PDB file of N, CA and C in Angstrom:
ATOM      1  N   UNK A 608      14.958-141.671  78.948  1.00 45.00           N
ATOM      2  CA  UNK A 608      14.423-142.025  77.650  1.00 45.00           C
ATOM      3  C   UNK A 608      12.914-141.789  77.643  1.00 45.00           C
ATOM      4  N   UNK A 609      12.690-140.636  76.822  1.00 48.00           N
ATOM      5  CA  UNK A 609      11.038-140.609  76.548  1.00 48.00           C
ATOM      6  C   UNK A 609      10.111-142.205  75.668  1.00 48.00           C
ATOM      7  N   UNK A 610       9.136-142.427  76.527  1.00 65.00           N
ATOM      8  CA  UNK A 610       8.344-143.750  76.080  1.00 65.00           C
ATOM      9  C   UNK A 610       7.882-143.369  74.631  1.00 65.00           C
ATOM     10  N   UNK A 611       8.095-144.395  73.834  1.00 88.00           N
ATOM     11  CA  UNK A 611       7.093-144.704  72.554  1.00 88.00           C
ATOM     12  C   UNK A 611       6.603-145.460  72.152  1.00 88.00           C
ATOM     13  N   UNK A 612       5.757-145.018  71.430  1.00 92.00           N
ATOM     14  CA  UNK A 612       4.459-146.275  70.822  1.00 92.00           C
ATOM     15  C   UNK A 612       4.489-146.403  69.458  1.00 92.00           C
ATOM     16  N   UNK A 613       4.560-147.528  68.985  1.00 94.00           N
ATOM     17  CA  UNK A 613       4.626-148.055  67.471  1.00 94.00           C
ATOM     18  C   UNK A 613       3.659-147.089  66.484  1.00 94.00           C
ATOM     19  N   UNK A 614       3.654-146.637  65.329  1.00 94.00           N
ATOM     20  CA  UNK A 614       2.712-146.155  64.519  1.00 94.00           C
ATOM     21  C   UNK A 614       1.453-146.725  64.617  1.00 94.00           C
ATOM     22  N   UNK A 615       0.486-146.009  64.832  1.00 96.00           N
ATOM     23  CA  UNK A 615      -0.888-146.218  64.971  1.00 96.00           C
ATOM     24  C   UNK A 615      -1.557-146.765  63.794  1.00 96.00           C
ATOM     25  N   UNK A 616      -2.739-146.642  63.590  1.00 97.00           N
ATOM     26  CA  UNK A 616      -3.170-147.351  62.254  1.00 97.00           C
ATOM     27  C   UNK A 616      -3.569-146.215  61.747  1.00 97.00           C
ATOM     28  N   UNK A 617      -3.977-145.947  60.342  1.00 96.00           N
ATOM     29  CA  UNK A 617      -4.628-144.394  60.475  1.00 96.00           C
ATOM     30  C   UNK A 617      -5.795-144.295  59.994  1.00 96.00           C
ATOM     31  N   UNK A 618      -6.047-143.375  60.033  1.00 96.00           N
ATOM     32  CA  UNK A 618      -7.883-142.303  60.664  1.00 96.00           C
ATOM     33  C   UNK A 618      -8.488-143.457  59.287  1.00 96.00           C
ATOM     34  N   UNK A 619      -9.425-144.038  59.859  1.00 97.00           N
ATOM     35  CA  UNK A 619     -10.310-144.512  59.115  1.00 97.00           C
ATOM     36  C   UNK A 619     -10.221-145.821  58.340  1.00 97.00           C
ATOM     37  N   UNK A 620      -8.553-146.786  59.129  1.00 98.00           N
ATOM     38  CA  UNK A 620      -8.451-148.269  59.086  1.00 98.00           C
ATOM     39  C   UNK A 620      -9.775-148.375  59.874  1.00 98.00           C
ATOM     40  N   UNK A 621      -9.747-149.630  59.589  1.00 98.00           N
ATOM     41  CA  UNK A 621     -11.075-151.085  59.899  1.00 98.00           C
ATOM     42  C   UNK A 621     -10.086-151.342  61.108  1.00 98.00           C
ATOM     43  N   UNK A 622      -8.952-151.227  61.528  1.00 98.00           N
ATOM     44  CA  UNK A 622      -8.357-151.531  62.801  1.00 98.00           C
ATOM     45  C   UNK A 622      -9.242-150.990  63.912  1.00 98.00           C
ATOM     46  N   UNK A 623      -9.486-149.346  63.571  1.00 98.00           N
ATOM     47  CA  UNK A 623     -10.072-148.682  64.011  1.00 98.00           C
ATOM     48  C   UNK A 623     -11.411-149.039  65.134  1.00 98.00           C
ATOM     49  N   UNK A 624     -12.472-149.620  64.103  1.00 98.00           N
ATOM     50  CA  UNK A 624     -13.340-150.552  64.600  1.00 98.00           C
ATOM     51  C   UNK A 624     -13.286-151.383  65.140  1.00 98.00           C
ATOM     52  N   UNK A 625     -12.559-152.645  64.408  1.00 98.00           N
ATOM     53  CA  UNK A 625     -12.167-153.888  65.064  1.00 98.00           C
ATOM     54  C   UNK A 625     -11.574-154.203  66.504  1.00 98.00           C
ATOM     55  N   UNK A 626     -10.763-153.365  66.899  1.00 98.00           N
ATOM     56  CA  UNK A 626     -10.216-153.122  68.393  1.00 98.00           C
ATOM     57  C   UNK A 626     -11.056-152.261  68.916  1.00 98.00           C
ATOM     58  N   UNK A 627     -12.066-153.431  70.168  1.00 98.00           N
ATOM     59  CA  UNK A 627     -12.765-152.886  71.382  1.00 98.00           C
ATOM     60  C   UNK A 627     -12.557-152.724  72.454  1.00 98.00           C
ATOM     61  N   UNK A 628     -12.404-151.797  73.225  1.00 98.00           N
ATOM     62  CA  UNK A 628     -11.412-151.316  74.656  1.00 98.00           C
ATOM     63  C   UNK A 628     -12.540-152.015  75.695  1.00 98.00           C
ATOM     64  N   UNK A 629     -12.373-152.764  76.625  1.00 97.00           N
ATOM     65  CA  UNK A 629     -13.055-152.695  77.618  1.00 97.00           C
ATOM     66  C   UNK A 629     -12.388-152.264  79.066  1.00 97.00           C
ATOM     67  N   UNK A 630     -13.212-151.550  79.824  1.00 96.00           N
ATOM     68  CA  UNK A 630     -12.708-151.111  80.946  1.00 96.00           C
ATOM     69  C   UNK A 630     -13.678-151.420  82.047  1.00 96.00           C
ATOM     70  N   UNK A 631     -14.300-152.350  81.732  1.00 96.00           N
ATOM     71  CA  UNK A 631     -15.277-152.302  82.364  1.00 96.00           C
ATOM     72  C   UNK A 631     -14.871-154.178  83.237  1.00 96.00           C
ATOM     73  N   UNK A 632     -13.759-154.229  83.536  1.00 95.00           N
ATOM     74  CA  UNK A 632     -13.038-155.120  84.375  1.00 95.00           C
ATOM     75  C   UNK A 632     -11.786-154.981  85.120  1.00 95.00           C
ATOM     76  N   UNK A 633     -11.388-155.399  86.182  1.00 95.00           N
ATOM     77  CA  UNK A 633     -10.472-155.200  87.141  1.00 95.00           C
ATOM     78  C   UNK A 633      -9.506-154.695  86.460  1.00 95.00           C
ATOM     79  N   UNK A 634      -9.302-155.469  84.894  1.00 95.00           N
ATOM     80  CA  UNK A 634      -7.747-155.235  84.205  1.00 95.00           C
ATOM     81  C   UNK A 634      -8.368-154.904  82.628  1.00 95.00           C
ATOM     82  N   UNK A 635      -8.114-153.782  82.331  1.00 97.00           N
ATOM     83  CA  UNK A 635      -9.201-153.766  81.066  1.00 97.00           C
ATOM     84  C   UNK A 635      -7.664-154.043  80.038  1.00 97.00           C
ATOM     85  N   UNK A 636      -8.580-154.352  79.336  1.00 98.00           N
ATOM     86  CA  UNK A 636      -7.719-154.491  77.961  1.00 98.00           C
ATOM     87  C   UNK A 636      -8.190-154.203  76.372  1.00 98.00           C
ATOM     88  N   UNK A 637      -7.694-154.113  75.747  1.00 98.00           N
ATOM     89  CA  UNK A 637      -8.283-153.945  74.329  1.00 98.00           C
ATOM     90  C   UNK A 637      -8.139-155.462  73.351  1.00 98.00           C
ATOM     91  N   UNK A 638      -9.005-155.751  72.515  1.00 98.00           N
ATOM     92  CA  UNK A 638      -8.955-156.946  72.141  1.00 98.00           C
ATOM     93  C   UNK A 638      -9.829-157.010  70.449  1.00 98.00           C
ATOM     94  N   UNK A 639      -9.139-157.787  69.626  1.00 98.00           N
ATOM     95  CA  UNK A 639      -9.817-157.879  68.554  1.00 98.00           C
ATOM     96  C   UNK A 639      -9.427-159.322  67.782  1.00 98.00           C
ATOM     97  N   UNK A 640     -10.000-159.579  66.812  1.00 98.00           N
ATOM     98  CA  UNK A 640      -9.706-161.322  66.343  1.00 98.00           C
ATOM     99  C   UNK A 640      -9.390-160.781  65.306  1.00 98.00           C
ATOM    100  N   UNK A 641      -8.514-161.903  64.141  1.00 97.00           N
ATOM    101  CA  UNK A 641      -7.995-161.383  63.027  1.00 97.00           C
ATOM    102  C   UNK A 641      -7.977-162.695  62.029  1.00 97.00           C
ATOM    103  N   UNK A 642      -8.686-163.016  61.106  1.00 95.00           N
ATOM    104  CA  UNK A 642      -8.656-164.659  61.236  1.00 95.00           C
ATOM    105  C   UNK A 642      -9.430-165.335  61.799  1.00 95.00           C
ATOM    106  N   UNK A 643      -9.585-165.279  62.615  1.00 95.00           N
ATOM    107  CA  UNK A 643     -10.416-166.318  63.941  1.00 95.00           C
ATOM    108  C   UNK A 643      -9.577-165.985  65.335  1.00 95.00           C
ATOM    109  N   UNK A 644      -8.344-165.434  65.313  1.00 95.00           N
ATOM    110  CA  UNK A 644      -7.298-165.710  65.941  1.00 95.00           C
ATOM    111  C   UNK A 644      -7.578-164.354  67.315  1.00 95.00           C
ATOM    112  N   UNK A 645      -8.047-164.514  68.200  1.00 97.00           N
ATOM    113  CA  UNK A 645      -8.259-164.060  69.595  1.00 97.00           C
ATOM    114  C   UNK A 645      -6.627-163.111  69.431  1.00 97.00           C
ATOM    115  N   UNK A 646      -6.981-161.768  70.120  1.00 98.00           N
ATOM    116  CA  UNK A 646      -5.631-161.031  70.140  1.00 98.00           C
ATOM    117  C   UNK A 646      -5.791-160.042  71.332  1.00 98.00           C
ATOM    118  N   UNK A 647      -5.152-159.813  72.533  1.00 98.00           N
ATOM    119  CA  UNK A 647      -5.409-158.376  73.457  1.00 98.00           C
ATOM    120  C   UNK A 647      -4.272-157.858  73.930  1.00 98.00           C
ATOM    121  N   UNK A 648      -4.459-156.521  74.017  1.00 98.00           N
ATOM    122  CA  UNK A 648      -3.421-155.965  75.108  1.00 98.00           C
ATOM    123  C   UNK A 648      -4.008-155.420  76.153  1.00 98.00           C
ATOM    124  N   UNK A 649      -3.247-155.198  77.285  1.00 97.00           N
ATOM    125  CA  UNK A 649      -3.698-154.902  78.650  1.00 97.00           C
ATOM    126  C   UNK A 649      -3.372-153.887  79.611  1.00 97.00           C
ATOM    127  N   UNK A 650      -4.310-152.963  79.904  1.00 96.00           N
ATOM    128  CA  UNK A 650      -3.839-151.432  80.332  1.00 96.00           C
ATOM    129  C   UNK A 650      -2.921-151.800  81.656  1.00 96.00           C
ATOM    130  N   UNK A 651      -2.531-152.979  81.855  1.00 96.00           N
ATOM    131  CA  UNK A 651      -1.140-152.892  82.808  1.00 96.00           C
ATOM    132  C   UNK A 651      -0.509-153.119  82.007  1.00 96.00           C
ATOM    133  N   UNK A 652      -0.105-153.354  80.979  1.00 96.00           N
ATOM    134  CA  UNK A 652       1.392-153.522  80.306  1.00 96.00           C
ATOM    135  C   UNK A 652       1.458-152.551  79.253  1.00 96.00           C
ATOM    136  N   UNK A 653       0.136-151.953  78.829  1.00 96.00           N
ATOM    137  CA  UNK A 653       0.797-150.475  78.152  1.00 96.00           C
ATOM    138  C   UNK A 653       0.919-149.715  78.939  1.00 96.00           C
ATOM    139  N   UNK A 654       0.933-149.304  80.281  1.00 94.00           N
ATOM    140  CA  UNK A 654       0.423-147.815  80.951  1.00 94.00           C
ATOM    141  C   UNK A 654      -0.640-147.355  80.551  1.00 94.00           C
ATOM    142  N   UNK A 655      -1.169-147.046  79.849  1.00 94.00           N
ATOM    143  CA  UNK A 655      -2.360-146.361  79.534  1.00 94.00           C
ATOM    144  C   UNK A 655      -3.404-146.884  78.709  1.00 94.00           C
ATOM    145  N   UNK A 656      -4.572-146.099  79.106  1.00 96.00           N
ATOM    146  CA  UNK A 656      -5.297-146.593  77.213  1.00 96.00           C
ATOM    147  C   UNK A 656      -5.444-146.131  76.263  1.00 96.00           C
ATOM    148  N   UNK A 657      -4.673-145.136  76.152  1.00 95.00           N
ATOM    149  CA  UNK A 657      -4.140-144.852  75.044  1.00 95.00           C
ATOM    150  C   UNK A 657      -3.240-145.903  74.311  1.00 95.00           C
ATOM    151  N   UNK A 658      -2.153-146.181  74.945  1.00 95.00           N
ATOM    152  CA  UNK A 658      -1.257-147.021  74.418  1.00 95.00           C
ATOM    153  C   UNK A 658      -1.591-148.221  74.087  1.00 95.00           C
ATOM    154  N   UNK A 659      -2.463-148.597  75.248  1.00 97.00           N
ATOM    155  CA  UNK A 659      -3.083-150.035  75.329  1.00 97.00           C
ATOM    156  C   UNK A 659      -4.122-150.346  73.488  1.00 97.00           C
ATOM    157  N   UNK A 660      -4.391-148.826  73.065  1.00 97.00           N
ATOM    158  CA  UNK A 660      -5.255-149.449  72.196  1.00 97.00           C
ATOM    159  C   UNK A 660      -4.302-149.072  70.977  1.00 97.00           C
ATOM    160  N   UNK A 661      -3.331-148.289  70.708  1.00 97.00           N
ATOM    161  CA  UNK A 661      -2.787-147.818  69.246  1.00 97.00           C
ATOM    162  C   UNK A 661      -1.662-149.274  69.673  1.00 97.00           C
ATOM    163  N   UNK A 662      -0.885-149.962  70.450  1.00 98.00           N
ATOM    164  CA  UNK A 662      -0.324-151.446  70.414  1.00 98.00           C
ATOM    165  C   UNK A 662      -1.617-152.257  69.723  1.00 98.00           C
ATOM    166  N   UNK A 663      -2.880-152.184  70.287  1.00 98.00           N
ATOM    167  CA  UNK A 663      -3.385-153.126  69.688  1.00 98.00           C
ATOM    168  C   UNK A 663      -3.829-153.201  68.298  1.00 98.00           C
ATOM    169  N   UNK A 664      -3.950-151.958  67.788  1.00 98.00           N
ATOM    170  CA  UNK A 664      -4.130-151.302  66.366  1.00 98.00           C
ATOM    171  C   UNK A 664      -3.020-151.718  65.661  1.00 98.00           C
ATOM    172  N   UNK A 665      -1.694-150.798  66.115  1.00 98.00           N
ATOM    173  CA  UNK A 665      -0.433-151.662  65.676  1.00 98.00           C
ATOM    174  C   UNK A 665      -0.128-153.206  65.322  1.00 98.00           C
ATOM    175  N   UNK A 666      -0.916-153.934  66.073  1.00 98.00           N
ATOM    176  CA  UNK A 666      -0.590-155.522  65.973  1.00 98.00           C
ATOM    177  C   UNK A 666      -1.435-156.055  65.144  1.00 98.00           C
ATOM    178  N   UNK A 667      -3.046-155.116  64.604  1.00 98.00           N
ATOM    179  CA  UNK A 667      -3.632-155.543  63.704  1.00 98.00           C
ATOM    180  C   UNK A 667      -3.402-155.480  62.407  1.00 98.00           C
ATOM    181  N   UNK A 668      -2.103-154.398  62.485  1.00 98.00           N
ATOM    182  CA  UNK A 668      -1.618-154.272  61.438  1.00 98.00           C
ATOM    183  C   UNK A 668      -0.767-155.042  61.042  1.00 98.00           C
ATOM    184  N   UNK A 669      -0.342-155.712  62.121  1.00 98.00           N
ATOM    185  CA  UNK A 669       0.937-157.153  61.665  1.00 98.00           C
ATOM    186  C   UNK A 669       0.370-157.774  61.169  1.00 98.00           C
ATOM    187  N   UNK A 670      -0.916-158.288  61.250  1.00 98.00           N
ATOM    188  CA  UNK A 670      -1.662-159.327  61.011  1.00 98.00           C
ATOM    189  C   UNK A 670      -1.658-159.209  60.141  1.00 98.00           C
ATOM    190  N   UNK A 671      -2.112-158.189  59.174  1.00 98.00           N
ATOM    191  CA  UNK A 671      -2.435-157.443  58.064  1.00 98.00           C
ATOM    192  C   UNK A 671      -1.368-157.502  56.977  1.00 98.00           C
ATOM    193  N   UNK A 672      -0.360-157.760  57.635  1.00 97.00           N
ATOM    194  CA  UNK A 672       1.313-157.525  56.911  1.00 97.00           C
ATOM    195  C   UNK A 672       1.636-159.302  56.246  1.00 97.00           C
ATOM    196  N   UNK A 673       0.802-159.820  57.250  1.00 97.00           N
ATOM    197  CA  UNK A 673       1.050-161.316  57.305  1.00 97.00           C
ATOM    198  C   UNK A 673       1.638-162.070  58.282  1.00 97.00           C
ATOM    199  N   UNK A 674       2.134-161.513  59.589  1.00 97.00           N
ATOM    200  CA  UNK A 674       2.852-161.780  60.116  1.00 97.00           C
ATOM    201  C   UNK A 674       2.406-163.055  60.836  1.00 97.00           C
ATOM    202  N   UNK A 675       3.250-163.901  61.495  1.00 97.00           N
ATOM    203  CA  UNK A 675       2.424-165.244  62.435  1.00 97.00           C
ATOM    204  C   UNK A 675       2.046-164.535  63.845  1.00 97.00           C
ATOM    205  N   UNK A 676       0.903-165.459  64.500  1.00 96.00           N
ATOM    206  CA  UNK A 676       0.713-164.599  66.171  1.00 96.00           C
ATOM    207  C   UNK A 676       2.114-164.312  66.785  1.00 96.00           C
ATOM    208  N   UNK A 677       3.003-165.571  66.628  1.00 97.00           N
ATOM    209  CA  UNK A 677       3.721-165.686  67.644  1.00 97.00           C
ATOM    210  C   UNK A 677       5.351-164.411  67.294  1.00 97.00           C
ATOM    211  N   UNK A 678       4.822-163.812  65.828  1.00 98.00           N
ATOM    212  CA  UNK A 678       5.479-162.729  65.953  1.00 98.00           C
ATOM    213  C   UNK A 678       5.048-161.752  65.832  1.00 98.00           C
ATOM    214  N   UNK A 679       3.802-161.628  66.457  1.00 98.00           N
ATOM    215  CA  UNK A 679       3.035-160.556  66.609  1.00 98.00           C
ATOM    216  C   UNK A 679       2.926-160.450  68.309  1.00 98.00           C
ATOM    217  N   UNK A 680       3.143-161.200  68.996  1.00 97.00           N
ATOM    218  CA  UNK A 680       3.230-161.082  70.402  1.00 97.00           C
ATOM    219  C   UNK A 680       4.131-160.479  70.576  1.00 97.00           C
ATOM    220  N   UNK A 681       5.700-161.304  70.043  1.00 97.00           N
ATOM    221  CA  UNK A 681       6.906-160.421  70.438  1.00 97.00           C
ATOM    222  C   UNK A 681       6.986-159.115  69.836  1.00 97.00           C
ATOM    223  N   UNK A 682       6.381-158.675  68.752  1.00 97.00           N
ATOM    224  CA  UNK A 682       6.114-157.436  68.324  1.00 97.00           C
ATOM    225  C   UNK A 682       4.999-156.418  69.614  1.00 97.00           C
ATOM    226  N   UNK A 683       4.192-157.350  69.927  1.00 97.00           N
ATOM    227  CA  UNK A 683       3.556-156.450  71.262  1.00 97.00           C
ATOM    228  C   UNK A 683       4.513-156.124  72.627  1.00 97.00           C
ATOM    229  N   UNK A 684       5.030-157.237  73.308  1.00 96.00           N
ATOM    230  CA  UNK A 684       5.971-157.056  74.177  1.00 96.00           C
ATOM    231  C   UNK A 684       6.820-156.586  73.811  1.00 96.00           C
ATOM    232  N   UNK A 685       7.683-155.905  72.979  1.00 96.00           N
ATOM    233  CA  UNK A 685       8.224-154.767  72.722  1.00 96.00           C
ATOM    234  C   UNK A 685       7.734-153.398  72.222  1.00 96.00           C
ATOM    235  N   UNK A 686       7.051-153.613  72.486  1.00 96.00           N
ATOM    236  CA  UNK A 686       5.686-152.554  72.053  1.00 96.00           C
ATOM    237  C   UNK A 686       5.605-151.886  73.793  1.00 96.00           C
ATOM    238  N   UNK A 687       4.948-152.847  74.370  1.00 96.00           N
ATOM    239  CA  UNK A 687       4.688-152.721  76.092  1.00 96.00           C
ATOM    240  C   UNK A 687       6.308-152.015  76.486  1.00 96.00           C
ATOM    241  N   UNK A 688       7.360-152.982  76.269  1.00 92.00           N
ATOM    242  CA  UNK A 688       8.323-152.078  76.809  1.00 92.00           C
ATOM    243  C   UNK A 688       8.626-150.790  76.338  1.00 92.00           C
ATOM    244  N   UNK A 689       8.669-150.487  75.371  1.00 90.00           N
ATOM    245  CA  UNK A 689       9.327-149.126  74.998  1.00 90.00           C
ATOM    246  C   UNK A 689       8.145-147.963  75.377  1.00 90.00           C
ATOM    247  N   UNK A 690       6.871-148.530  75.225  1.00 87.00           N
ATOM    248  CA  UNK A 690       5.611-147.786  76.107  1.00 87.00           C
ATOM    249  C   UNK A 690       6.067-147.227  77.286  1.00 87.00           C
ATOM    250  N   UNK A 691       6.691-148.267  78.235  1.00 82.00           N
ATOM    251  CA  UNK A 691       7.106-148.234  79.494  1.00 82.00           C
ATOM    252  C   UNK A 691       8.247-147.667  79.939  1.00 82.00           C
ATOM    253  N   UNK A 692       8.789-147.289  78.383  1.00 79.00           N
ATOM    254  CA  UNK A 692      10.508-146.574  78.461  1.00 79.00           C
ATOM    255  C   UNK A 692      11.250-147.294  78.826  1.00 79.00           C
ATOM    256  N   UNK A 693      11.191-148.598  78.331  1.00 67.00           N
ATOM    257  CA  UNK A 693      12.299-149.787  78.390  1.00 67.00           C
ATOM    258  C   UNK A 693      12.174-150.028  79.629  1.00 67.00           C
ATOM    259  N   UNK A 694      11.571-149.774  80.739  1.00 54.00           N
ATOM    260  CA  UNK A 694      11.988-149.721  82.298  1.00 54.00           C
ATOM    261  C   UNK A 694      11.953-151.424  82.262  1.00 54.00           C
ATOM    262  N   UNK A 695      12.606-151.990  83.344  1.00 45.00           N
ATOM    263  CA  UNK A 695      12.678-153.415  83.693  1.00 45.00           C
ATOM    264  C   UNK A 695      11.689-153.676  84.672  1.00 45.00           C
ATOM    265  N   UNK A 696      11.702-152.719  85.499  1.00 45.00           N
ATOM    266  CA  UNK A 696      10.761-153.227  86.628  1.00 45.00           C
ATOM    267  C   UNK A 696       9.225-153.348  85.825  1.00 45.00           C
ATOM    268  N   UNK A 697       8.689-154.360  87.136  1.00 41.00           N
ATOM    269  CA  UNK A 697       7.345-154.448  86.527  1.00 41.00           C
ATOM    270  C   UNK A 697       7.440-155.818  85.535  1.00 41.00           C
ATOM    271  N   UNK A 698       8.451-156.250  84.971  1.00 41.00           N
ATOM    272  CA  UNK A 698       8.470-156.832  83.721  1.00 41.00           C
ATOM    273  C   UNK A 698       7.479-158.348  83.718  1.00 41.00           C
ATOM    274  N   UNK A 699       7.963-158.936  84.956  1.00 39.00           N
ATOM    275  CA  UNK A 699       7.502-160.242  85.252  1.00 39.00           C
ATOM    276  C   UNK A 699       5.877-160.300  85.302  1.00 39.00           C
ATOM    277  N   UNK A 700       5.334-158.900  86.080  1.00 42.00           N
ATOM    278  CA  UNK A 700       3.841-159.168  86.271  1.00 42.00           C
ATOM    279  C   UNK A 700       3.483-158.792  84.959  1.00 42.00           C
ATOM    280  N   UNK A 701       4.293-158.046  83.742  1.00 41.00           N
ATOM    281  CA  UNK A 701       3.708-157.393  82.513  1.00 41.00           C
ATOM    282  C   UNK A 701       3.652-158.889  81.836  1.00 41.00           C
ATOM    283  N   UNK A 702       4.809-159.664  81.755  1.00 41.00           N
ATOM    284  CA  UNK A 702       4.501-161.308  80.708  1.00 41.00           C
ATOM    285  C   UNK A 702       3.513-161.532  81.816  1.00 41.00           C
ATOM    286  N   UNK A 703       3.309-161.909  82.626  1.00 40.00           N
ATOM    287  CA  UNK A 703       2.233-162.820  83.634  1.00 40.00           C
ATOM    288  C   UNK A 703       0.937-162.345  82.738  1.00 40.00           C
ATOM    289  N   UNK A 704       0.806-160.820  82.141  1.00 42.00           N
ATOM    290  CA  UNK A 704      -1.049-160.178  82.149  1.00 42.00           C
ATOM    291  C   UNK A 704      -0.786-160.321  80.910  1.00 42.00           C
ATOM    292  N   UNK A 705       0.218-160.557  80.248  1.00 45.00           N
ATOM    293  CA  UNK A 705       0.385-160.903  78.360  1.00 45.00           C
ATOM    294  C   UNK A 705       0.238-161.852  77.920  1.00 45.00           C
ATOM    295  N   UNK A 706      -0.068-162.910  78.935  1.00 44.00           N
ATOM    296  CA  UNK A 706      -0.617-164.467  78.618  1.00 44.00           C
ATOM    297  C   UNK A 706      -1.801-164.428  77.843  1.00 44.00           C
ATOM    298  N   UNK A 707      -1.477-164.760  76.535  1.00 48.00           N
ATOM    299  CA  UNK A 707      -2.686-164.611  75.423  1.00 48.00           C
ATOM    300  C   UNK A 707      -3.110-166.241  75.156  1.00 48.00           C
ATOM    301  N   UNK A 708      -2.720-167.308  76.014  1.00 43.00           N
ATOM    302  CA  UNK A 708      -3.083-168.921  76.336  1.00 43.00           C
ATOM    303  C   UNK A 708      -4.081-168.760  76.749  1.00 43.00           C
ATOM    304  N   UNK A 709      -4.700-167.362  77.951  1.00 43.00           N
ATOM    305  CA  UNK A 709      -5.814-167.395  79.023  1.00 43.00           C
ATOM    306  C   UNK A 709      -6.622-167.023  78.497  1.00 43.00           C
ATOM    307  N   UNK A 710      -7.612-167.631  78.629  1.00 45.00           N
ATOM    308  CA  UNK A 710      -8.831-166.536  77.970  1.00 45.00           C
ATOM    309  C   UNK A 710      -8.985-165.237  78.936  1.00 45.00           C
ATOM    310  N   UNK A 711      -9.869-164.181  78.130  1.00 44.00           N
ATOM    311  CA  UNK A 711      -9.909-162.622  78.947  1.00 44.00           C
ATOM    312  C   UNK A 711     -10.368-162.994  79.845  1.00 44.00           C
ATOM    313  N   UNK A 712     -11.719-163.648  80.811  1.00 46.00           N
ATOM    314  CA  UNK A 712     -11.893-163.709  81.846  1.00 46.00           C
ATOM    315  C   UNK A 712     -11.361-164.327  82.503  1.00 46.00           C
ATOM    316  N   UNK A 713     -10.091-164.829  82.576  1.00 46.00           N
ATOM    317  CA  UNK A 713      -8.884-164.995  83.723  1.00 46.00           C
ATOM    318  C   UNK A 713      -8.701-164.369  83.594  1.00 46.00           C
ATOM    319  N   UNK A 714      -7.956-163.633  82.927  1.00 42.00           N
ATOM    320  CA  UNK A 714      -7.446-162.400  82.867  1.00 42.00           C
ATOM    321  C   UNK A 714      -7.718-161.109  84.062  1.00 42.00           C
ATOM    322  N   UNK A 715      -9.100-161.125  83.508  1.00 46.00           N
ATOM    323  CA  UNK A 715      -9.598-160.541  84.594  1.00 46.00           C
ATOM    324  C   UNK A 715     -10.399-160.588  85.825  1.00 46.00           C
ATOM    325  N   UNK A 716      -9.770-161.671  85.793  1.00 47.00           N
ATOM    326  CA  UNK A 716     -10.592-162.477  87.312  1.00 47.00           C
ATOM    327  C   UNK A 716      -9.202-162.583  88.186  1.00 47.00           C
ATOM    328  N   UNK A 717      -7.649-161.681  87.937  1.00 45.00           N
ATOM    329  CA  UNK A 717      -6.339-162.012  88.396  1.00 45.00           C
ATOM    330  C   UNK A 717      -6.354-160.729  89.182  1.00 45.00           C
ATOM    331  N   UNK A 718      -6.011-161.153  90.665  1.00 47.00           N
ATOM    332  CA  UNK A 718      -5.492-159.644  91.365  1.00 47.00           C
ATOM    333  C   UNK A 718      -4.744-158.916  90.590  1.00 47.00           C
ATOM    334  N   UNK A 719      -4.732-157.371  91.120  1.00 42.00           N
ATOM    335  CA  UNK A 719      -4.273-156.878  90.925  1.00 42.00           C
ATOM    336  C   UNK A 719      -2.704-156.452  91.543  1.00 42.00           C
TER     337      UNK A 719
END
């Protein structure tokens, strides 16, 4: 099964902006607020950063739709899997780095 990624936002959403990639930590992730409401994904649970940032674009768009966080997470973790080509493995450390309870610097203060 070839991996896919949810529809992106397009050329010239405010998603665009709003989601800032950092890589500049052990576990980078992309992250933006929506509301007030703290939101990231994490280049271990997309594979890439590519993916890592059009999931997070994608989820700004839930927001956008109206959706609640807590179905905007499960909209990300299925996001992460099908990124990943449904694969199973991996799955446990992918919820462990999807803990959106932690703030980012646990996050990235967590072995690798």
């Amino acid at each position: 099964e070839v991996p896919s990624l949810p529809v992106d936002a397009p050329p010239g959403h405010v998603a665009h902006e709003k989601v800032k990639y950092n890589a500049h930590t052990k576990n980078p992730f992309a992250r933006f607020q929506f509301g007030g409401l703290p939101f990231q994904t994490t280049l271990s649970a997309a594979g890439s950063e590519e993916a890592c940032l059009i999931i997070a674009r994608a989820c700004y768009l839930q927001f956008e739709q109206g959706k609640a966080k807590n179905e905007v997470l499960q909209f990300r973790n299925d996001c992460y899997s099908h990124a990943r080509g449904g694969s199973q493995k991996g799955q446990r450390r992918v919820a462990a780095l999807c803990d959106d309870d932690l703030p980012i610097a646990a996050l990235a203060a967590r072995p690798a």
